[in-house]
PDB file of C-alpha atoms in Angstrom:
ATOM      1  CA  MET A 750      82.863 106.317  79.796  1.00  0.00           C
ATOM      2  CA  ASN A 751      86.566 106.447  78.930  1.00  0.00           C
ATOM      3  CA  THR A 752      88.064 102.994  78.534  1.00  0.00           C
ATOM      4  CA  GLU A 753      91.334 101.542  77.315  1.00  0.00           C
ATOM      5  CA  SER A 754      92.311  97.993  76.444  1.00  0.00           C
ATOM      6  CA  ASN A 755      93.648  95.932  79.312  1.00  0.00           C
ATOM      7  CA  TRP A 756      97.386  96.101  79.988  1.00  0.00           C
ATOM      8  CA  THR A 757      98.315  99.447  78.569  1.00  0.00           C
ATOM      9  CA  THR A 758     101.171 101.446  80.040  1.00  0.00           C
ATOM     10  CA  ARG A 759     101.518 105.189  80.431  1.00  0.00           C
ATOM     11  CA  ARG A 760     104.845 106.777  81.335  1.00  0.00           C
ATOM     12  CA  CYS A 761     105.100 110.106  83.108  1.00  0.00           C
ATOM     13  CA  GLU A 762     108.126 112.023  84.337  1.00  0.00           C
ATOM     14  CA  SER A 763     108.329 114.467  87.197  1.00  0.00           C
ATOM     15  CA  PRO A 764     109.840 117.896  86.554  1.00  0.00           C
ATOM     16  CA  VAL A 765     113.388 118.732  87.616  1.00  0.00           C
ATOM     17  CA  LEU A 766     113.911 121.659  89.939  1.00  0.00           C
ATOM     18  CA  ASN A 767     117.180 123.523  89.465  1.00  0.00           C
ATOM     19  CA  GLY A 768     117.776 125.577  92.586  1.00  0.00           C
ATOM     20  CA  GLU A 769     120.290 128.326  93.085  1.00  0.00           C
ATOM     21  CA  GLU A 770     123.949 127.357  93.354  1.00  0.00           C
ATOM     22  CA  GLY A 771     124.451 124.999  96.266  1.00  0.00           C
ATOM     23  CA  GLU A 772     120.723 124.685  96.941  1.00  0.00           C
ATOM     24  CA  SER A 773     119.207 121.178  96.987  1.00  0.00           C
ATOM     25  CA  VAL A 774     115.570 120.147  97.229  1.00  0.00           C
ATOM     26  CA  ALA A 775     116.746 117.094  99.213  1.00  0.00           C
ATOM     27  CA  ASP A 776     118.774 119.061 101.749  1.00  0.00           C
ATOM     28  CA  ARG A 777     116.493 118.520 104.758  1.00  0.00           C
ATOM     29  CA  GLN A 778     115.849 114.827 104.258  1.00  0.00           C
ATOM     30  CA  ASP A 779     119.500 114.066 103.586  1.00  0.00           C
ATOM     31  CA  ARG A 780     120.232 115.448 107.061  1.00  0.00           C
ATOM     32  CA  LEU A 781     118.329 112.489 108.527  1.00  0.00           C
ATOM     33  CA  PRO A 782     120.477 109.639 109.886  1.00  0.00           C
ATOM     34  CA  GLY A 783     120.591 106.856 107.322  1.00  0.00           C
ATOM     35  CA  PHE A 784     118.729 108.753 104.591  1.00  0.00           C
ATOM     36  CA  SER A 785     120.200 108.793 101.073  1.00  0.00           C
ATOM     37  CA  THR A 786     118.496 110.604  98.225  1.00  0.00           C
ATOM     38  CA  VAL A 787     121.127 109.111  95.896  1.00  0.00           C
ATOM     39  CA  ARG A 788     120.051 105.615  96.901  1.00  0.00           C
ATOM     40  CA  LEU A 789     116.393 106.553  96.465  1.00  0.00           C
ATOM     41  CA  ARG A 790     117.004 107.876  92.961  1.00  0.00           C
ATOM     42  CA  ASN A 791     118.617 104.572  92.013  1.00  0.00           C
ATOM     43  CA  SER A 792     115.686 102.489  93.294  1.00  0.00           C
ATOM     44  CA  ARG A 793     112.532 101.078  91.746  1.00  0.00           C
ATOM     45  CA  VAL A 794     109.290 100.538  93.691  1.00  0.00           C
ATOM     46  CA  LEU A 795     106.196  98.718  92.437  1.00  0.00           C
ATOM     47  CA  LEU A 796     102.785  99.621  93.870  1.00  0.00           C
ATOM     48  CA  ILE A 797     100.113  96.928  93.569  1.00  0.00           C
ATOM     49  CA  GLY A 798      96.845  98.816  93.579  1.00  0.00           C
ATOM     50  CA  ALA A 799      96.107 102.477  92.834  1.00  0.00           C
ATOM     51  CA  GLY A 800      93.354 103.011  95.402  1.00  0.00           C
ATOM     52  CA  GLY A 801      93.252 104.799  98.725  1.00  0.00           C
ATOM     53  CA  LEU A 802      96.140 102.976 100.372  1.00  0.00           C
ATOM     54  CA  ASN A 803      98.676 103.511  97.619  1.00  0.00           C
ATOM     55  CA  SER A 804      97.365 106.976  96.767  1.00  0.00           C
ATOM     56  CA  ALA A 805      98.812 107.977 100.135  1.00  0.00           C
ATOM     57  CA  VAL A 806     102.176 106.511  99.093  1.00  0.00           C
ATOM     58  CA  ALA A 807     102.664 107.363  95.414  1.00  0.00           C
ATOM     59  CA  GLY A 808     102.823 111.160  95.491  1.00  0.00           C
ATOM     60  CA  PRO A 809     104.967 111.470  98.625  1.00  0.00           C
ATOM     61  CA  LEU A 810     107.356 108.783  97.347  1.00  0.00           C
ATOM     62  CA  VAL A 811     107.910 110.718  94.115  1.00  0.00           C
ATOM     63  CA  ARG A 812     108.285 113.950  96.082  1.00  0.00           C
ATOM     64  CA  LYS A 813     110.974 112.304  98.240  1.00  0.00           C
ATOM     65  CA  GLY A 814     112.925 111.457  95.079  1.00  0.00           C
ATOM     66  CA  ILE A 815     112.282 107.850  94.026  1.00  0.00           C
ATOM     67  CA  GLY A 816     113.925 107.155  90.678  1.00  0.00           C
ATOM     68  CA  TRP A 817     111.410 104.674  89.276  1.00  0.00           C
ATOM     69  CA  LEU A 818     107.844 104.132  90.465  1.00  0.00           C
ATOM     70  CA  GLU A 819     105.533 101.627  88.785  1.00  0.00           C
ATOM     71  CA  ILE A 820     101.832 101.268  89.574  1.00  0.00           C
ATOM     72  CA  CYS A 821      99.516  98.472  88.468  1.00  0.00           C
ATOM     73  CA  ASP A 822      95.741  98.380  88.764  1.00  0.00           C
ATOM     74  CA  GLY A 823      93.034  97.000  86.494  1.00  0.00           C
ATOM     75  CA  ASP A 824      90.230  99.318  87.615  1.00  0.00           C
ATOM     76  CA  VAL A 825      89.081 102.771  86.534  1.00  0.00           C
ATOM     77  CA  VAL A 826      88.468 105.937  88.550  1.00  0.00           C
ATOM     78  CA  GLU A 827      84.933 106.264  89.962  1.00  0.00           C
ATOM     79  CA  VAL A 828      83.147 109.219  91.556  1.00  0.00           C
ATOM     80  CA  SER A 829      83.291 107.648  95.030  1.00  0.00           C
ATOM     81  CA  ASN A 830      87.107 107.568  94.823  1.00  0.00           C
ATOM     82  CA  LEU A 831      87.503 111.339  94.721  1.00  0.00           C
ATOM     83  CA  ASN A 832      87.090 112.043  98.449  1.00  0.00           C
ATOM     84  CA  ARG A 833      90.175 110.078  99.552  1.00  0.00           C
ATOM     85  CA  GLN A 834      92.255 109.041  96.536  1.00  0.00           C
ATOM     86  CA  HIS A 835      94.693 111.103  94.469  1.00  0.00           C
ATOM     87  CA  PHE A 836      92.291 111.729  91.602  1.00  0.00           C
ATOM     88  CA  TYR A 837      90.347 114.672  90.202  1.00  0.00           C
ATOM     89  CA  PRO A 838      87.127 115.048  88.152  1.00  0.00           C
ATOM     90  CA  ASP A 839      89.094 114.970  84.878  1.00  0.00           C
ATOM     91  CA  ASP A 840      90.374 111.515  85.854  1.00  0.00           C
ATOM     92  CA  LEU A 841      86.930 109.928  86.037  1.00  0.00           C
ATOM     93  CA  TYR A 842      86.540 106.607  84.188  1.00  0.00           C
ATOM     94  CA  TRP A 843      90.158 106.510  83.040  1.00  0.00           C
ATOM     95  CA  PRO A 844      92.462 103.712  84.278  1.00  0.00           C
ATOM     96  CA  LYS A 845      93.477 104.318  87.876  1.00  0.00           C
ATOM     97  CA  ALA A 846      97.074 103.280  87.299  1.00  0.00           C
ATOM     98  CA  HIS A 847      97.522 105.778  84.463  1.00  0.00           C
ATOM     99  CA  ARG A 848      95.919 108.664  86.313  1.00  0.00           C
ATOM    100  CA  LEU A 849      97.686 108.041  89.611  1.00  0.00           C
ATOM    101  CA  ALA A 850     100.986 107.863  87.729  1.00  0.00           C
ATOM    102  CA  ALA A 851     100.300 111.226  86.093  1.00  0.00           C
ATOM    103  CA  ASN A 852      99.148 112.884  89.306  1.00  0.00           C
ATOM    104  CA  ALA A 853     102.031 111.475  91.356  1.00  0.00           C
ATOM    105  CA  ALA A 854     104.591 112.623  88.776  1.00  0.00           C
ATOM    106  CA  ARG A 855     103.512 116.224  89.333  1.00  0.00           C
ATOM    107  CA  GLU A 856     104.558 115.911  92.977  1.00  0.00           C
ATOM    108  CA  GLY A 857     108.243 115.415  92.213  1.00  0.00           C
ATOM    109  CA  GLN A 858     111.149 117.735  91.506  1.00  0.00           C
ATOM    110  CA  SER A 859     113.889 115.279  90.564  1.00  0.00           C
ATOM    111  CA  GLY A 860     112.884 113.738  87.247  1.00  0.00           C
ATOM    112  CA  ALA A 861     111.279 110.557  88.575  1.00  0.00           C
ATOM    113  CA  ASN A 862     110.000 108.048  86.024  1.00  0.00           C
ATOM    114  CA  VAL A 863     106.466 106.950  86.873  1.00  0.00           C
ATOM    115  CA  LEU A 864     104.802 104.139  84.932  1.00  0.00           C
ATOM    116  CA  GLY A 865     101.146 103.208  85.251  1.00  0.00           C
ATOM    117  CA  HIS A 866     100.153  99.703  84.108  1.00  0.00           C
ATOM    118  CA  TYR A 867      96.465  99.165  83.434  1.00  0.00           C
ATOM    119  CA  THR A 868      96.355  95.543  84.525  1.00  0.00           C
ATOM    120  CA  HIS A 869      95.687  93.468  87.619  1.00  0.00           C
ATOM    121  CA  PHE A 870      98.518  91.792  89.504  1.00  0.00           C
ATOM    122  CA  ASP A 871      98.227  88.034  89.052  1.00  0.00           C
ATOM    123  CA  ASP A 872     100.395  84.993  88.413  1.00  0.00           C
ATOM    124  CA  GLN A 873     100.712  85.874  84.707  1.00  0.00           C
ATOM    125  CA  SER A 874     101.504  89.577  85.057  1.00  0.00           C
ATOM    126  CA  ALA A 875     103.685  89.329  88.181  1.00  0.00           C
ATOM    127  CA  PRO A 876     107.002  88.317  86.555  1.00  0.00           C
ATOM    128  CA  LEU A 877     106.891  91.271  84.159  1.00  0.00           C
ATOM    129  CA  LEU A 878     105.634  93.796  86.699  1.00  0.00           C
ATOM    130  CA  MET A 879     108.210  92.817  89.313  1.00  0.00           C
ATOM    131  CA  ARG A 880     111.166  92.927  86.955  1.00  0.00           C
ATOM    132  CA  GLY A 881     113.829  95.135  88.524  1.00  0.00           C
ATOM    133  CA  ALA A 882     111.756  96.066  91.569  1.00  0.00           C
ATOM    134  CA  ASP A 883     113.667  96.716  94.793  1.00  0.00           C
ATOM    135  CA  VAL A 884     110.518  96.930  96.932  1.00  0.00           C
ATOM    136  CA  VAL A 885     106.874  96.044  96.311  1.00  0.00           C
ATOM    137  CA  VAL A 886     103.963  97.689  98.140  1.00  0.00           C
ATOM    138  CA  CYS A 887     100.667  95.789  98.108  1.00  0.00           C
ATOM    139  CA  GLY A 888      97.684  97.949  99.048  1.00  0.00           C
ATOM    140  CA  VAL A 889      94.586  96.093  97.865  1.00  0.00           C
ATOM    141  CA  ASP A 890      91.424  94.802  99.513  1.00  0.00           C
ATOM    142  CA  ASN A 891      91.669  91.323  98.043  1.00  0.00           C
ATOM    143  CA  ASN A 892      93.092  88.279  99.811  1.00  0.00           C
ATOM    144  CA  VAL A 893      93.792  86.458  96.547  1.00  0.00           C
ATOM    145  CA  THR A 894      96.039  89.278  95.350  1.00  0.00           C
ATOM    146  CA  LEU A 895      97.718  89.482  98.764  1.00  0.00           C
ATOM    147  CA  ALA A 896      98.527  85.765  98.595  1.00  0.00           C
ATOM    148  CA  ILE A 897      99.877  86.025  95.039  1.00  0.00           C
ATOM    149  CA  ALA A 898     102.055  88.990  96.012  1.00  0.00           C
ATOM    150  CA  ALA A 899     103.388  87.131  99.053  1.00  0.00           C
ATOM    151  CA  ARG A 900     104.306  84.047  97.022  1.00  0.00           C
ATOM    152  CA  CYS A 901     105.785  85.912  94.058  1.00  0.00           C
ATOM    153  CA  CYS A 902     107.876  88.269  96.168  1.00  0.00           C
ATOM    154  CA  ARG A 903     109.234  85.335  98.166  1.00  0.00           C
ATOM    155  CA  THR A 904     110.072  83.520  94.906  1.00  0.00           C
ATOM    156  CA  PHE A 905     111.864  86.547  93.418  1.00  0.00           C
ATOM    157  CA  GLY A 906     113.541  87.504  96.705  1.00  0.00           C
ATOM    158  CA  VAL A 907     111.937  90.958  96.837  1.00  0.00           C
ATOM    159  CA  PRO A 908     110.613  92.548 100.050  1.00  0.00           C
ATOM    160  CA  VAL A 909     106.933  93.474 100.029  1.00  0.00           C
ATOM    161  CA  ILE A 910     105.008  95.806 102.313  1.00  0.00           C
ATOM    162  CA  PHE A 911     101.342  94.982 102.914  1.00  0.00           C
ATOM    163  CA  SER A 912      98.756  97.402 104.284  1.00  0.00           C
ATOM    164  CA  ALA A 913      95.026  97.165 104.908  1.00  0.00           C
ATOM    165  CA  VAL A 914      92.212  98.986 106.703  1.00  0.00           C
ATOM    166  CA  SER A 915      89.110  97.813 108.535  1.00  0.00           C
ATOM    167  CA  GLU A 916      85.578  98.259 107.205  1.00  0.00           C
ATOM    168  CA  THR A 917      84.996 100.853 109.946  1.00  0.00           C
ATOM    169  CA  ALA A 918      88.013 102.866 108.710  1.00  0.00           C
ATOM    170  CA  ASP A 919      89.340 103.333 112.260  1.00  0.00           C
ATOM    171  CA  PHE A 920      91.889 100.490 112.248  1.00  0.00           C
ATOM    172  CA  GLY A 921      94.700  99.569 109.913  1.00  0.00           C
ATOM    173  CA  TRP A 922      97.856  97.488 109.776  1.00  0.00           C
ATOM    174  CA  VAL A 923     101.179  97.333 107.949  1.00  0.00           C
ATOM    175  CA  PHE A 924     103.356  94.243 107.602  1.00  0.00           C
ATOM    176  CA  VAL A 925     106.825  94.037 106.056  1.00  0.00           C
ATOM    177  CA  GLN A 926     107.540  90.671 104.450  1.00  0.00           C
ATOM    178  CA  GLU A 927     111.242  90.300 103.710  1.00  0.00           C
ATOM    179  CA  PRO A 928     112.852  87.732 101.372  1.00  0.00           C
ATOM    180  CA  THR A 929     113.231  85.340 104.326  1.00  0.00           C
ATOM    181  CA  GLY A 930     111.324  85.005 107.566  1.00  0.00           C
ATOM    182  CA  PRO A 931     107.568  85.283 108.194  1.00  0.00           C
ATOM    183  CA  CYS A 932     105.096  85.964 105.387  1.00  0.00           C
ATOM    184  CA  VAL A 933     101.788  87.774 105.533  1.00  0.00           C
ATOM    185  CA  GLY A 934     100.059  84.394 105.931  1.00  0.00           C
ATOM    186  CA  CYS A 935     101.954  83.896 109.187  1.00  0.00           C
ATOM    187  CA  VAL A 936     100.197  87.015 110.495  1.00  0.00           C
ATOM    188  CA  TYR A 937      96.754  86.473 108.950  1.00  0.00           C
ATOM    189  CA  PRO A 938      96.228  82.774 108.127  1.00  0.00           C
ATOM    190  CA  GLY A 939      92.980  83.555 106.309  1.00  0.00           C
ATOM    191  CA  ILE A 940      94.982  85.088 103.474  1.00  0.00           C
ATOM    192  CA  ALA A 941      96.533  81.696 102.769  1.00  0.00           C
ATOM    193  CA  ASP A 942      93.040  80.190 102.556  1.00  0.00           C
ATOM    194  CA  ALA A 943      91.891  82.539  99.783  1.00  0.00           C
ATOM    195  CA  GLY A 944      90.648  80.971  96.567  1.00  0.00           C
ATOM    196  CA  ILE A 945      92.342  81.228  93.209  1.00  0.00           C
ATOM    197  CA  GLU A 946      90.082  83.801  91.542  1.00  0.00           C
ATOM    198  CA  ARG A 947      90.345  87.519  92.191  1.00  0.00           C
ATOM    199  CA  GLN A 948      87.279  88.939  93.883  1.00  0.00           C
ATOM    200  CA  PRO A 949      85.758  92.239  92.713  1.00  0.00           C
ATOM    201  CA  CYS A 950      86.411  95.281  94.862  1.00  0.00           C
ATOM    202  CA  ARG A 951      83.659  95.695  97.442  1.00  0.00           C
ATOM    203  CA  PRO A 952      82.205  99.153  98.188  1.00  0.00           C
ATOM    204  CA  VAL A 953      83.114  99.539 101.869  1.00  0.00           C
ATOM    205  CA  PRO A 954      83.231 102.650 104.093  1.00  0.00           C
ATOM    206  CA  ALA A 955      86.512 104.536 103.850  1.00  0.00           C
ATOM    207  CA  ALA A 956      88.073 107.861 104.822  1.00  0.00           C
ATOM    208  CA  ALA A 957      91.328 109.682 104.196  1.00  0.00           C
ATOM    209  CA  ASP A 958      92.504 109.842 107.818  1.00  0.00           C
ATOM    210  CA  ILE A 959      93.434 106.195 108.364  1.00  0.00           C
ATOM    211  CA  LEU A 960      94.819 105.958 104.816  1.00  0.00           C
ATOM    212  CA  HIS A 961      97.277 108.787 105.412  1.00  0.00           C
ATOM    213  CA  VAL A 962      98.361 107.361 108.769  1.00  0.00           C
ATOM    214  CA  LEU A 963      99.162 104.022 107.126  1.00  0.00           C
ATOM    215  CA  GLY A 964     100.762 105.754 104.147  1.00  0.00           C
ATOM    216  CA  GLY A 965     103.292 107.405 106.436  1.00  0.00           C
ATOM    217  CA  ILE A 966     104.170 104.076 108.045  1.00  0.00           C
ATOM    218  CA  VAL A 967     104.579 102.449 104.624  1.00  0.00           C
ATOM    219  CA  LEU A 968     106.836 105.276 103.440  1.00  0.00           C
ATOM    220  CA  TYR A 969     109.076 104.825 106.464  1.00  0.00           C
ATOM    221  CA  ALA A 970     109.193 101.072 105.888  1.00  0.00           C
ATOM    222  CA  ILE A 971     110.279 101.687 102.271  1.00  0.00           C
ATOM    223  CA  ASP A 972     113.110 103.899 103.557  1.00  0.00           C
ATOM    224  CA  SER A 973     114.203 101.181 105.974  1.00  0.00           C
ATOM    225  CA  LEU A 974     114.414  98.633 103.155  1.00  0.00           C
ATOM    226  CA  LEU A 975     116.233 100.883 100.686  1.00  0.00           C
ATOM    227  CA  MET A 976     118.441 102.859 103.051  1.00  0.00           C
ATOM    228  CA  GLN A 977     119.856 102.681 106.569  1.00  0.00           C
ATOM    229  CA  ARG A 978     116.893 104.095 108.458  1.00  0.00           C
ATOM    230  CA  PRO A 979     116.312 101.844 111.510  1.00  0.00           C
ATOM    231  CA  ARG A 980     113.199  99.673 111.921  1.00  0.00           C
ATOM    232  CA  ASP A 981     112.726  97.316 114.853  1.00  0.00           C
ATOM    233  CA  TRP A 982     109.347  95.936 113.741  1.00  0.00           C
ATOM    234  CA  ASN A 983     107.765  94.044 110.874  1.00  0.00           C
ATOM    235  CA  PHE A 984     104.142  94.504 111.977  1.00  0.00           C
ATOM    236  CA  ARG A 985     102.268  97.595 113.142  1.00  0.00           C
ATOM    237  CA  SER A 986      98.592  98.214 113.741  1.00  0.00           C
ATOM    238  CA  VAL A 987      96.900 101.531 114.435  1.00  0.00           C
ATOM    239  CA  HIS A 988      93.568 102.114 116.213  1.00  0.00           C
ATOM    240  CA  LEU A 989      92.301 105.663 115.760  1.00  0.00           C
ATOM    241  CA  VAL A 990      89.617 105.409 118.468  1.00  0.00           C
ATOM    242  CA  GLY A 991      92.181 104.761 121.184  1.00  0.00           C
ATOM    243  CA  SER A 992      90.191 102.227 123.203  1.00  0.00           C
ATOM    244  CA  THR A 993      92.508  99.488 121.895  1.00  0.00           C
ATOM    245  CA  PRO A 994      96.283 100.027 122.043  1.00  0.00           C
ATOM    246  CA  ASP A 995      98.349 100.212 118.887  1.00  0.00           C
ATOM    247  CA  VAL A 996     100.679  97.277 118.269  1.00  0.00           C
ATOM    248  CA  ILE A 997     104.362  97.372 117.329  1.00  0.00           C
ATOM    249  CA  ASP A 998     105.739  93.859 116.967  1.00  0.00           C
ATOM    250  CA  ARG A 999     108.300  91.650 115.291  1.00  0.00           C
ATOM    251  CA  VAL A1000     106.269  88.678 114.087  1.00  0.00           C
ATOM    252  CA  THR A1001     108.044  85.328 113.762  1.00  0.00           C
ATOM    253  CA  PRO A1002     107.273  82.522 111.261  1.00  0.00           C
ATOM    254  CA  ARG A1003     104.184  80.455 112.106  1.00  0.00           C
ATOM    255  CA  ALA A1004     104.761  76.714 111.908  1.00  0.00           C
ATOM    256  CA  GLY A1005     102.604  75.092 109.253  1.00  0.00           C
ATOM    257  CA  CYS A1006     101.834  78.327 107.400  1.00  0.00           C
ATOM    258  CA  ARG A1007     100.131  77.277 104.171  1.00  0.00           C
ATOM    259  CA  LEU A1008     101.474  80.291 102.328  1.00  0.00           C
ATOM    260  CA  CYS A1009     105.212  80.104 103.036  1.00  0.00           C
ATOM    261  CA  GLY A1010     105.474  76.605 104.497  1.00  0.00           C
ATOM    262  CA  ALA A1011     107.288  77.773 107.631  1.00  0.00           C
ATOM    263  CA  THR A1012     108.658  74.940 109.774  1.00  0.00           C
ATOM    264  CA  ALA A1013     108.799  74.634 113.524  1.00  0.00           C
ATOM    265  CA  ASN A1014     112.548  75.333 113.351  1.00  0.00           C
ATOM    266  CA  GLU A1015     111.894  78.647 111.604  1.00  0.00           C
ATOM    267  CA  GLU A1016     109.233  79.560 114.127  1.00  0.00           C
ATOM    268  CA  ASN A1017     111.644  79.032 117.016  1.00  0.00           C
ATOM    269  CA  ALA A1018     114.611  80.703 115.344  1.00  0.00           C
TER     270      ALA A1018
END
């Protein structure tokens, strides 16, 4: 088994494509209302977790032209990850953060800097990992880490996008927590009730379909936070079966939230 000491960082850089005179790899996306490749290249995004959820975000975000992408995860690549995460047989048993950084960097054409940090996100590592981040994306199956991310991002005034999937892999949700307003605990109070110790990752059923659906929603939410792409929601849920309708909502603060301490005045604002 390949192992490395905890908290090691690997830096990768995407190649730079030089098109013919006047030709730009960003031409089509820069035609979108509110889209700015220049703004994207000057931005830094931190991904908490290098599993299935953020595998669907990392590569496309580099391909779109993010300037700096950082990924933290304290786990290593396992065989069961290969069917839905951005890893290959040569990545087995190496740190997920390092390998996802390397694989995502190959997706770009604009010289993106991609850093993989082999460490978990916790109260000690958060201040260093979040330094300079414009947006944080938390894609982990661990309520303790979700709560830490919610608190730290609120403290540092950084927006954070949460995503999660059900154990049946046919339902998922995305929530955008901004520097003010409702937190993820206002949506799911159980997150605020999580203990203080990180729980090990549980082997649950998973498939690529729901992960890619959520990844697209997360990518759009990142655009809306960094650029002028419109977004009239902060919570979305998707049901692949179709027997339950999808939800698009703007959640308000929940009075008495134990995670953000929202007051009744905030709830009614």
